[in-house]
CSV table of C-alpha atoms in Angstrom, one decimal:
chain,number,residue,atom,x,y,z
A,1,UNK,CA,-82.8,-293.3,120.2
A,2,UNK,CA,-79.9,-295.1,122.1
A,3,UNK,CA,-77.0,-296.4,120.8
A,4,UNK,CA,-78.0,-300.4,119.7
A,5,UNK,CA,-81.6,-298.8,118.4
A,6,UNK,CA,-80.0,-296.4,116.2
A,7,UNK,CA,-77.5,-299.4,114.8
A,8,UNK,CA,-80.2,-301.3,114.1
A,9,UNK,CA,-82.2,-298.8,112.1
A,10,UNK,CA,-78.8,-298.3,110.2
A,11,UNK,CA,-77.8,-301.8,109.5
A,12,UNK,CA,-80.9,-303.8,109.3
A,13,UNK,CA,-83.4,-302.3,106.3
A,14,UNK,CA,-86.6,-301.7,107.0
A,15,UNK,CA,-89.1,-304.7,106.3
A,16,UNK,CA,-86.3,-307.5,106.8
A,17,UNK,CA,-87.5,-310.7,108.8
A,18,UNK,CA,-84.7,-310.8,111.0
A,19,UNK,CA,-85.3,-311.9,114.3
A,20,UNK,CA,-84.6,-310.3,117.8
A,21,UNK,CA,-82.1,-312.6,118.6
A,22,UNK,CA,-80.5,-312.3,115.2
A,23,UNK,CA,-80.6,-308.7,116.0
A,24,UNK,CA,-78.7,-309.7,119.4
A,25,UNK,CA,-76.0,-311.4,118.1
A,26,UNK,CA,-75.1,-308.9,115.7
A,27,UNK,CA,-74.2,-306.8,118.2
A,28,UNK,CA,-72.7,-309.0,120.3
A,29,UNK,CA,-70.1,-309.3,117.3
A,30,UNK,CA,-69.5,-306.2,117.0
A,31,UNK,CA,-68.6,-305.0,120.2
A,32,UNK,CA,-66.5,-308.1,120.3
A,33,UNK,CA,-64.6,-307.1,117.4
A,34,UNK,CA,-63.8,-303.4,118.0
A,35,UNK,CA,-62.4,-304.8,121.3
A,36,UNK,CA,-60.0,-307.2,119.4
A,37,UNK,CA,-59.0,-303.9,117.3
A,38,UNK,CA,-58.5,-301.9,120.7
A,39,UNK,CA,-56.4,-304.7,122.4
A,40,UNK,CA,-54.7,-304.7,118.8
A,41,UNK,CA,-53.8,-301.6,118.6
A,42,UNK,CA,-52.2,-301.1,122.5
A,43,UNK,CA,-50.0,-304.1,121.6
A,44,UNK,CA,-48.4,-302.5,118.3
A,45,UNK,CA,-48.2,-298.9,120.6
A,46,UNK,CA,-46.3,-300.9,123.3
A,47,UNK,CA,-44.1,-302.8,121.2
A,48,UNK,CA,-43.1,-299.2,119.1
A,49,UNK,CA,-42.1,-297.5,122.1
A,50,UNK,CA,-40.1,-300.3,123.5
A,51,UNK,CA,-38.2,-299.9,119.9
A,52,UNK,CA,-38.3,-296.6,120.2
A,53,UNK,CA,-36.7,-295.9,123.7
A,54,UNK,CA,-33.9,-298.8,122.5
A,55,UNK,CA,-33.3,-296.3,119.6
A,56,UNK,CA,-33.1,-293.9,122.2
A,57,UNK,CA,-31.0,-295.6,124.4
A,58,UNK,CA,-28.1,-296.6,121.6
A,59,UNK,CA,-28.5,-292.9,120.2
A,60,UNK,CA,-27.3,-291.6,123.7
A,61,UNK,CA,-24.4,-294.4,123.7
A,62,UNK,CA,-23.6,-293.1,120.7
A,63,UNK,CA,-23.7,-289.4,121.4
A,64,UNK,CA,-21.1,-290.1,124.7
A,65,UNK,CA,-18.9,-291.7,122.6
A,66,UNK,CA,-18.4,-289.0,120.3
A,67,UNK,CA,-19.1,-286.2,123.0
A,68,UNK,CA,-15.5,-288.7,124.8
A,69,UNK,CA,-13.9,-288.9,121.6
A,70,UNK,CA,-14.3,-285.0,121.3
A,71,UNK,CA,-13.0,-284.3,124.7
A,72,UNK,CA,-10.2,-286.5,124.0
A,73,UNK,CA,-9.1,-285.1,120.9
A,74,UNK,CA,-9.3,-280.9,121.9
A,75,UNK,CA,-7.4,-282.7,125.5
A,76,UNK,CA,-4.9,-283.9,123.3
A,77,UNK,CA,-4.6,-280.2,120.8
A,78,UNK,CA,-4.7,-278.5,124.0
A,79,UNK,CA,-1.5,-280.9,125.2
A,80,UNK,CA,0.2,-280.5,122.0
A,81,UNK,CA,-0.5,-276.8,121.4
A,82,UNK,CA,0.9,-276.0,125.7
A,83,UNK,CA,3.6,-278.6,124.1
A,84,UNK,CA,5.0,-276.0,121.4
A,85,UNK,CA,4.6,-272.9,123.5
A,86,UNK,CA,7.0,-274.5,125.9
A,87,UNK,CA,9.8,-275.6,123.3
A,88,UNK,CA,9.1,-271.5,122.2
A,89,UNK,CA,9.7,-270.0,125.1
A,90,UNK,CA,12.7,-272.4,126.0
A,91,UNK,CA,14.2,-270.8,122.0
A,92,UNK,CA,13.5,-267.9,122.9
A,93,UNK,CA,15.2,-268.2,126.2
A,94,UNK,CA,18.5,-269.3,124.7
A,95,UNK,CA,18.4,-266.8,121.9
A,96,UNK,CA,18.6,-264.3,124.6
A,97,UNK,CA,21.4,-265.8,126.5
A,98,UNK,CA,23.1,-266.7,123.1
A,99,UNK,CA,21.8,-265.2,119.5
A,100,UNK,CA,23.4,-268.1,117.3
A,101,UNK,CA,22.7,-270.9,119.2
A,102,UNK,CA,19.1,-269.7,119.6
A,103,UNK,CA,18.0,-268.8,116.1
A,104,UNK,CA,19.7,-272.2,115.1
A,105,UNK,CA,17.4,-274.0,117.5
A,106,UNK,CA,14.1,-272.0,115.8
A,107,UNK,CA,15.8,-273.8,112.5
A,108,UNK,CA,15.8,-277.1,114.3
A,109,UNK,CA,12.5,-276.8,115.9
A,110,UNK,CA,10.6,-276.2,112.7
A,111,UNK,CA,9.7,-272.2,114.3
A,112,UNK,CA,11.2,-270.4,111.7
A,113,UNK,CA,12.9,-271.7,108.4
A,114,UNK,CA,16.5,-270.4,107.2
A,115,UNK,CA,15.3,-267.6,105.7
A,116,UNK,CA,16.8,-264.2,105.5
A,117,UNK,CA,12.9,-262.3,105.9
A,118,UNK,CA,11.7,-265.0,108.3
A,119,UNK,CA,14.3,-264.9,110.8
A,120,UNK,CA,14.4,-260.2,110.2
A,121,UNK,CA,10.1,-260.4,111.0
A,122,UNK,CA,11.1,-263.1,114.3
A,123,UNK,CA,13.3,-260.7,115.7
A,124,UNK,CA,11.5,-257.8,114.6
A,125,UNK,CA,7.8,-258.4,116.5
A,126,UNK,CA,10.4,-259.1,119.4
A,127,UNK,CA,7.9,-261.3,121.5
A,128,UNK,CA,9.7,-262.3,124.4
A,129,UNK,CA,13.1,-261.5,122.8
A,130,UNK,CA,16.1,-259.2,124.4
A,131,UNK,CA,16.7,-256.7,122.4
A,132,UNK,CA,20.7,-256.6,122.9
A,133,UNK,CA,20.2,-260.0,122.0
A,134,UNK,CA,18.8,-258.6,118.6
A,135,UNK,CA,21.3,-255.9,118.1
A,136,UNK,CA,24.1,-258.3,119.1
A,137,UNK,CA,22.7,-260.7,116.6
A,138,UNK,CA,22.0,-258.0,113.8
A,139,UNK,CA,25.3,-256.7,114.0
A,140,UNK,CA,27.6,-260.5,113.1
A,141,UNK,CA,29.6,-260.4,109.5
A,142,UNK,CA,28.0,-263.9,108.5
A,143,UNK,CA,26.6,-264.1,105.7
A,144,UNK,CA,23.2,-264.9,107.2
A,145,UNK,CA,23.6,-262.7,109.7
A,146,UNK,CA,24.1,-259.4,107.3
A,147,UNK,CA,20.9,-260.5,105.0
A,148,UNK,CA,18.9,-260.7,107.8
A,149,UNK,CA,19.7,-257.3,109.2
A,150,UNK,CA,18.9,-256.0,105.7
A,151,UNK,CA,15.7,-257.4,105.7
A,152,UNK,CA,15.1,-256.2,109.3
A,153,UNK,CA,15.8,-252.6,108.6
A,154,UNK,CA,13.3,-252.8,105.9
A,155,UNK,CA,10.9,-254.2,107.9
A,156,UNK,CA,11.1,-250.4,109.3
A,157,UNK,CA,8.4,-248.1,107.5
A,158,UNK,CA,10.4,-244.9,106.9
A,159,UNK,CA,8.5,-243.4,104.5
A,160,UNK,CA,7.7,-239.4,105.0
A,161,UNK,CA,9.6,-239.7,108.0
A,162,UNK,CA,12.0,-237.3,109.5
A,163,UNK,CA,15.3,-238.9,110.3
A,164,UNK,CA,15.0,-238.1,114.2
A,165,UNK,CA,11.9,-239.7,113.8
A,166,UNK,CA,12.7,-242.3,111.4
A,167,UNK,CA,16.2,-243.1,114.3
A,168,UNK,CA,13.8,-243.2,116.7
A,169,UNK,CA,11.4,-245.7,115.5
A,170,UNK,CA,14.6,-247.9,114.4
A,171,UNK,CA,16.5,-247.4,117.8
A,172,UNK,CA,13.8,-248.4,119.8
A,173,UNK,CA,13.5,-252.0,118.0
A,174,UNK,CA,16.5,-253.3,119.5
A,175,UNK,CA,19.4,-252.2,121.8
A,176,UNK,CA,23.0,-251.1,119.5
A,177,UNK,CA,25.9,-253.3,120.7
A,178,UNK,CA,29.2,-251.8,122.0
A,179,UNK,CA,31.2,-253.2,119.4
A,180,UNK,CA,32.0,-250.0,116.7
A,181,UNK,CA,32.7,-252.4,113.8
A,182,UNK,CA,28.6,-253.7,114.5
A,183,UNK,CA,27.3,-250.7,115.4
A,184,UNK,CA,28.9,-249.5,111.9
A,185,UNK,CA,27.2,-252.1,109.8
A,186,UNK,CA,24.0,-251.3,111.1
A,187,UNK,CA,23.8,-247.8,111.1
A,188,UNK,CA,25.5,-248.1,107.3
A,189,UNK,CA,22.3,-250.3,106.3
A,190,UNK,CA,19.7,-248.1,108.2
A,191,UNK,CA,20.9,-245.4,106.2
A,192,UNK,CA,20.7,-247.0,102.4
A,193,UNK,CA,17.1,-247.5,103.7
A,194,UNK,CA,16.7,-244.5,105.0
A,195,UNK,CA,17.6,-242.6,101.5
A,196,UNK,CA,15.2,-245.0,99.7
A,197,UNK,CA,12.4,-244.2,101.5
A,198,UNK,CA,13.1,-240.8,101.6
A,199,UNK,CA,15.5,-239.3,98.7
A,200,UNK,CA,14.8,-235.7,98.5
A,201,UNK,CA,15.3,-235.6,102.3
A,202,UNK,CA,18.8,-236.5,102.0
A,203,UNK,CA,20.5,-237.9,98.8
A,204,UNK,CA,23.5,-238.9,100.3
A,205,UNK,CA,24.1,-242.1,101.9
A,206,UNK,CA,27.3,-241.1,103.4
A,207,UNK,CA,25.1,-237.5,104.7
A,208,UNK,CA,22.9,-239.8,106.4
A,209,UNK,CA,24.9,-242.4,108.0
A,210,UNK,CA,27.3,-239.0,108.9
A,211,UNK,CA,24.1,-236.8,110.7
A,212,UNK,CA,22.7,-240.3,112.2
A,213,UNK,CA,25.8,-241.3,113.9
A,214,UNK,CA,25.9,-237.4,115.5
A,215,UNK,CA,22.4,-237.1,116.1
A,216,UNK,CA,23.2,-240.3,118.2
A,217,UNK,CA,25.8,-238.9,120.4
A,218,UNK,CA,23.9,-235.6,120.5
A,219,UNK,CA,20.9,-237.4,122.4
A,220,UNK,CA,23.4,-238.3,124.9
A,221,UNK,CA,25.6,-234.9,125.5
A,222,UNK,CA,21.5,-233.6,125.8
A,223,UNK,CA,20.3,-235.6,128.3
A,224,UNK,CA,22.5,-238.1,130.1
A,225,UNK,CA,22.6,-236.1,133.2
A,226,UNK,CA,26.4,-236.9,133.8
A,227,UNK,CA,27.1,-234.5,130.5
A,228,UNK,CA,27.4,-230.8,132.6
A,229,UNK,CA,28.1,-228.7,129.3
A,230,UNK,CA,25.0,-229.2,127.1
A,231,UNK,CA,25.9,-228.5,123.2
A,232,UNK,CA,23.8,-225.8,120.8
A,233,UNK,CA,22.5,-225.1,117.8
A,234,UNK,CA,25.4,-223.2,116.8
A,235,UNK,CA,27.8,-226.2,117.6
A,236,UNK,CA,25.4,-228.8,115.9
A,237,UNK,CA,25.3,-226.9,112.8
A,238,UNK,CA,29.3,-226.1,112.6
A,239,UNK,CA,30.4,-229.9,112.9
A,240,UNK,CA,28.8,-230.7,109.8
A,241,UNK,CA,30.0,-227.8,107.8
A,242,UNK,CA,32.4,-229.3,104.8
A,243,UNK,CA,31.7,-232.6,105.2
A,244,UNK,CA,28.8,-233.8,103.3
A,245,UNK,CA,29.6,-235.0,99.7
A,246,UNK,CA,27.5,-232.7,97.6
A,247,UNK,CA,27.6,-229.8,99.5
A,248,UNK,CA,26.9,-228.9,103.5
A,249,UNK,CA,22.9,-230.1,104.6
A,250,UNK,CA,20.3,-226.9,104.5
A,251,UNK,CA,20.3,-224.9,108.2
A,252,UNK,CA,16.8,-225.1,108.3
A,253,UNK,CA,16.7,-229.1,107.9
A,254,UNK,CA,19.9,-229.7,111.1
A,255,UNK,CA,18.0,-227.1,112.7
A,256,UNK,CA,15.0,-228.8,112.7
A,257,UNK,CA,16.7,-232.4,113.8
A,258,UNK,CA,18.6,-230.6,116.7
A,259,UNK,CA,15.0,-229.1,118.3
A,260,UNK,CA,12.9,-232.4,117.6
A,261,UNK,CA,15.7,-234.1,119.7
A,262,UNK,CA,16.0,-231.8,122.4
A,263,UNK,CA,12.4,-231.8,122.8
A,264,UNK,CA,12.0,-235.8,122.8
A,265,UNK,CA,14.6,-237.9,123.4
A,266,UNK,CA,15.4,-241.3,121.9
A,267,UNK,CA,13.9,-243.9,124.0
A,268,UNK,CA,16.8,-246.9,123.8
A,269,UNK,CA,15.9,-250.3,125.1
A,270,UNK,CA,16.4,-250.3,128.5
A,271,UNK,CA,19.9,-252.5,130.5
A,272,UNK,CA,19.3,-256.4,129.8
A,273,UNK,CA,18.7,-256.4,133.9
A,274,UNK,CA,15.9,-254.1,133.7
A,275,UNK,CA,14.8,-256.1,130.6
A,276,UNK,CA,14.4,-259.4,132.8
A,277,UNK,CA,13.1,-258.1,135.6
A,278,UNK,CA,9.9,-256.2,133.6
A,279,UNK,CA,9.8,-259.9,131.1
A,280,UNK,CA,10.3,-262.6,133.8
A,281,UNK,CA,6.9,-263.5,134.4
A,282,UNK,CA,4.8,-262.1,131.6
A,283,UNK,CA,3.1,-264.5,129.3
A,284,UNK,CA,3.0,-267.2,131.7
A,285,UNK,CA,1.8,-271.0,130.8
A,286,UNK,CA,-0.2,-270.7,134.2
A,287,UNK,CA,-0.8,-268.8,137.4
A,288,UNK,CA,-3.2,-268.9,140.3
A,289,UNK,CA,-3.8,-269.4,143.9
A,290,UNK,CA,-3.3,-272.8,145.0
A,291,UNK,CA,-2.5,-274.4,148.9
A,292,UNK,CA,0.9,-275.2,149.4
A,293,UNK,CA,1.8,-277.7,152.6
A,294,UNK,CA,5.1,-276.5,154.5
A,295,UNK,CA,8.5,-278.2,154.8
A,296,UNK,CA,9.3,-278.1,158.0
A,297,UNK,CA,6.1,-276.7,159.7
A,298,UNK,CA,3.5,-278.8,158.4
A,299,UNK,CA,0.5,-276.2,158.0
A,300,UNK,CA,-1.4,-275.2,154.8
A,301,UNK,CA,-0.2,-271.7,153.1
A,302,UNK,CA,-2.1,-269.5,150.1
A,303,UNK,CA,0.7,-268.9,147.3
A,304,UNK,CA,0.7,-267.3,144.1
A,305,UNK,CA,2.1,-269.6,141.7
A,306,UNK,CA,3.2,-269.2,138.2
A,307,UNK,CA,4.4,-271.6,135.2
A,308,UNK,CA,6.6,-270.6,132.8
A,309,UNK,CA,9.4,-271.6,131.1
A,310,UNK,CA,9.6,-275.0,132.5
A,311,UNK,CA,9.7,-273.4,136.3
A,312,UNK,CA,7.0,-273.1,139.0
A,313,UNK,CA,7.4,-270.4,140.8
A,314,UNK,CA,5.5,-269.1,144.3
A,315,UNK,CA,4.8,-265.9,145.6
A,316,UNK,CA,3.5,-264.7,148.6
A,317,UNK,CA,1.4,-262.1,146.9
A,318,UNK,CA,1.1,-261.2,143.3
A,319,UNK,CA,2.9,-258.0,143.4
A,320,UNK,CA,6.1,-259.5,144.6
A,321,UNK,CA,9.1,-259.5,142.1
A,322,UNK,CA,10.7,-262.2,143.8
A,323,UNK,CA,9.5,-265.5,144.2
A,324,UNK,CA,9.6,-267.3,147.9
A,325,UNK,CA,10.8,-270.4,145.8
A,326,UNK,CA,11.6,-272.0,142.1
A,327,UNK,CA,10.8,-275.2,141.4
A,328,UNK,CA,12.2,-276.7,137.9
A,329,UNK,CA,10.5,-279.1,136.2
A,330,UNK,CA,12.7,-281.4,135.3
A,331,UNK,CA,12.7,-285.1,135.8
A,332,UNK,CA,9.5,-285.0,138.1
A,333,UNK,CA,6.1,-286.5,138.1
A,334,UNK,CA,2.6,-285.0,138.8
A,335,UNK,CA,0.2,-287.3,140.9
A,336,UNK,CA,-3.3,-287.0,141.9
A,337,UNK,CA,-3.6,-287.4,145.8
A,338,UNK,CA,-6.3,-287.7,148.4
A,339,UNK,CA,-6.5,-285.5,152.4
A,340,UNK,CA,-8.3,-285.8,154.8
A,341,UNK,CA,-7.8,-282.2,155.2
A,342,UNK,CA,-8.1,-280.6,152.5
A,343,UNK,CA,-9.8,-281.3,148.8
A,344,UNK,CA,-8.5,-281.4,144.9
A,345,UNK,CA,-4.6,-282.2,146.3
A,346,UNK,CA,-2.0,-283.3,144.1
A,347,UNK,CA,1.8,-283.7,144.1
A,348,UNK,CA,4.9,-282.8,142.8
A,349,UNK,CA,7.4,-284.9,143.6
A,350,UNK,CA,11.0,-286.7,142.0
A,351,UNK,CA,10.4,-290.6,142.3
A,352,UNK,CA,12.2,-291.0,145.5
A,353,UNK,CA,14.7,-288.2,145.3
A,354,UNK,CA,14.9,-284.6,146.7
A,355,UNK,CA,13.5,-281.6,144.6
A,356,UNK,CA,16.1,-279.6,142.9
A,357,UNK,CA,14.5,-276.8,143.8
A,358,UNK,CA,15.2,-273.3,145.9
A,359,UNK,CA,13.5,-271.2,148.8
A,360,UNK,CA,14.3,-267.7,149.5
A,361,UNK,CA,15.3,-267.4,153.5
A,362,UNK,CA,13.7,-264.7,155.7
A,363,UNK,CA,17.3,-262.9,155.1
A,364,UNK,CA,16.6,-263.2,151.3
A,365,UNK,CA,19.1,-265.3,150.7
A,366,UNK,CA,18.5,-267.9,147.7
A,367,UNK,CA,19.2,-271.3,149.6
A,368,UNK,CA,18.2,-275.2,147.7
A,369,UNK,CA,15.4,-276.7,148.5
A,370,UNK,CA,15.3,-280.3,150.6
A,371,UNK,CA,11.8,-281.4,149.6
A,372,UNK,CA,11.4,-284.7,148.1
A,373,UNK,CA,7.5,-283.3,147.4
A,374,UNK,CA,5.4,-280.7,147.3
A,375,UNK,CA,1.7,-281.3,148.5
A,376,UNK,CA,-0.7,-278.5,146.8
A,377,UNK,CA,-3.8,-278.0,146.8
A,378,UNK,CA,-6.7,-276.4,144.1
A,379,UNK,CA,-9.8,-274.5,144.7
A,380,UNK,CA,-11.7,-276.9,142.6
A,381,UNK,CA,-12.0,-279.5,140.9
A,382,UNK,CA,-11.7,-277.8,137.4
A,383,UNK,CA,-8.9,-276.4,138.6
A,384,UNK,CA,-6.6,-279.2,139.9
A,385,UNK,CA,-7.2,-280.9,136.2
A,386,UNK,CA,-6.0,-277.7,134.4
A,387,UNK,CA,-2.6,-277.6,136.9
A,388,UNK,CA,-1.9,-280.9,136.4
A,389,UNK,CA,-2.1,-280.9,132.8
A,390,UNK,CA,-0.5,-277.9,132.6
A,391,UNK,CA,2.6,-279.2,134.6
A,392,UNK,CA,2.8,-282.6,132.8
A,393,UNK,CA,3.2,-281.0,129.3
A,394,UNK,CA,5.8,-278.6,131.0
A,395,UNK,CA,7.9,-281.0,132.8
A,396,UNK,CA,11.1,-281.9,130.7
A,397,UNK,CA,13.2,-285.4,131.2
A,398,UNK,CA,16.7,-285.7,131.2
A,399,UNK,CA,18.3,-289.7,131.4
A,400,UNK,CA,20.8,-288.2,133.4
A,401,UNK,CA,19.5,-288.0,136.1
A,402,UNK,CA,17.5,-291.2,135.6
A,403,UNK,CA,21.1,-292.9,135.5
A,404,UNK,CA,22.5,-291.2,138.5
A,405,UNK,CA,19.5,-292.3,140.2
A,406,UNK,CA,19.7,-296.3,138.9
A,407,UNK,CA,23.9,-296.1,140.5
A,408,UNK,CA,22.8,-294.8,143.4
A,409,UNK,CA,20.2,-297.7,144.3
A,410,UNK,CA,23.3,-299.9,143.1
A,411,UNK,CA,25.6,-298.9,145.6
A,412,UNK,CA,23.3,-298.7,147.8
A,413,UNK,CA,22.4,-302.1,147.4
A,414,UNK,CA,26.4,-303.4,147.0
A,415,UNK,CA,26.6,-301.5,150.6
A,416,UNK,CA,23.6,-303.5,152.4
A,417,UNK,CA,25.3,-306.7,151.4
């Protein structure tokens, strides 16, 4: 039975008069109707996904727009964040040429506040710091100054702790100034903290600043190699007969102190040169290869560059201790250029003026610089956009120069006309 037979016998009961063409045009109006609903129905589906992929459309506008927004705002922590470790390091840099001035400029900074414990647990993690500028520091009469070497000495965890070994944890923390009157207020407040921790080691204060002060100049007749006659036991043991209050210290307790000392020395902080030249470039803002155009000869050179402390510095490998030159970021502007030669360059330059900068002659003699720029060159893409951002948020201005620069073009000018 084919399709219009079996619609009849469906839709037409059996024994109805209805005629053929009756039959015919029943049909007819049905086809014609479910191809109305078909025609129907692909104009609703077409007009949906037009809606639909304009939904999609705006949703992706929108998604870029926050995506940007995002972008811009961690660009701008990142800025702010590179920002603050600059104005860190640049504290840190003068407490080390100048204690006072340095800790003040924490205070003004907003690093640390004026607080006795803050300023003691500062100086005693010691990032970055010179420690003879923390034992010159510690050992001031101020007022300040005195609270805060109390609190750093109990930063110290002496408990259970031998006093060699308790000495040698504290010694190592910071270097002792040369001063005796300094040196005395420190080793006086080691020693109250010392007996604290430990009272049925010694009981005295007086024993213990007494035995820490020779145990101190012991470590040196021991082993600085300029001391030829080496003391003993027997001589350790005598000098501190009679002199304790209370009574003289048990044998067995000076002998133990004399052989832990002999064994293992007291590892001071090393001379503030030595210091510098381990510190100088660790912890740097930046460093990397980059492509570095010549002053004279104009060809491209690989250097090892390395931002820190407002500087750029360059390297002709990266186990050199002495950079080939030092540029300081002051007053100077970070551009984006195109080569023909070479890809991802960009410029360092001073608006017209020469570089104050320095190069290191074949002689190695430091000489200043005469470049008005320096062309560079990245590896990448990535790469030139992390530089530059990283030299913009070091480079510091000073309207000095700006100033110098404004009278110059004025007589310059005056002497034209």
């Amino acid at each position: 039975m084919g399709s219009r037979d079996r619609a009849r016998y469906l839709l037409i009961p059996q024994g109805s008069c209805a005629t053929k063409g009756d039959i015919q045009l029943f049909l007819e109006n049905c086809e014609c109707g479910y191809t109305m609903a078909q025609t129907e129905s692909t104009k609703i589906t077409s007009t949906n996904r037009e809606e639909l992929l304009e939904y999609i459309n705006n949703l992706q506008s929108e998604i870029t727009e926050i995506v940007s927004e995002i972008d811009d705002f961690e660009r701008l922590q990142i800025s702010r964040k590179i920002e603050k470790e600059n104005e860190l390091l640049s504290a840190n840099r003068k407490f080390n040429m100048d204690p006072e001035k340095g800790i003040q400029l924490l205070i003004n900074k907003k690093f640390l506040e004026r607080d006795p414990e803050q300023i003691a647990s500062f100086l005693y993690q010691g990032a970055g710091l010179s420690k003879a500028a923390i034992g010159e520091y510690l050992g001031q009469r101020d007022p300040l100054n005195i609270q805060v070497l109390q609190a750093f000495v109990k930063c110290q965890d002496l408990m259970k702790l031998g006093l060699v070994d308790a000495l040698r944890r504290f010694l190592g923390s910071f270097r002792l100034p040369g001063e005796a009157q300094k040196i005395d207020r420190i080793m006086e407040t080691f020693s109250k903290h010392y007996c604290l921790c430990n009272p049925d080691t010694i009981k005295s204060t007086d024993s213990c600043y007494i035995v820490s002060f020779s145990l101190i100049i012991l470590n040196t007749s021991l082993h600085n190699p300029s001391v030829k006659e080496k003391p003993d036991l027997q001589q350790f043991i005598s000098i501190h007969k009679g002199i304790h209050p209370g009574g003289d210290l048990p044998t067995e307790l000076l002998t133990e102190m004399f052989e832990s000392l002999k064994k293992e020395p007291f590892q001071l902080p090393e001379e503030e040169n030595a210091w510098e030249l381990t510190l100088a470039f660790q912890k740097p803002q930046r460093e990397g290869w980059l492509l570095k155009m010549g002053g004279r000869v104009k060809t491209w050179k690989k250097r090892w560059f390395i931002l820190k402390d407002n500087c750029l510095y360059y390297f002709e490998y990266t186990t050199d201790k002495d950079p080939l030159g030092i540029i300081p970021l002051e007053n100077l502007s970070v551009e984006l250029t195109e080569d023909s030669k070479k890809p991802y360059c960009f410029d360092l330059h001073a608006r017209g003026q020469t570089v104050k900068a320095c190069k290191t002659q074949a002689d190695g003699k430091k000489v200043q610089g005469n470049h008005q720029s320096y062309h560079l060159s990245a590896a990448s893409h990535e790469e030139r956009e992390s530089w530059v951002q990283s030299l913009r948020s070091s480079i510091s201005w000073n309207p000095f120069y700006d100033t110098v620069s404004v009278h110059k073009k004025i007589l310059a000018i005056k002497k034209d006309h």
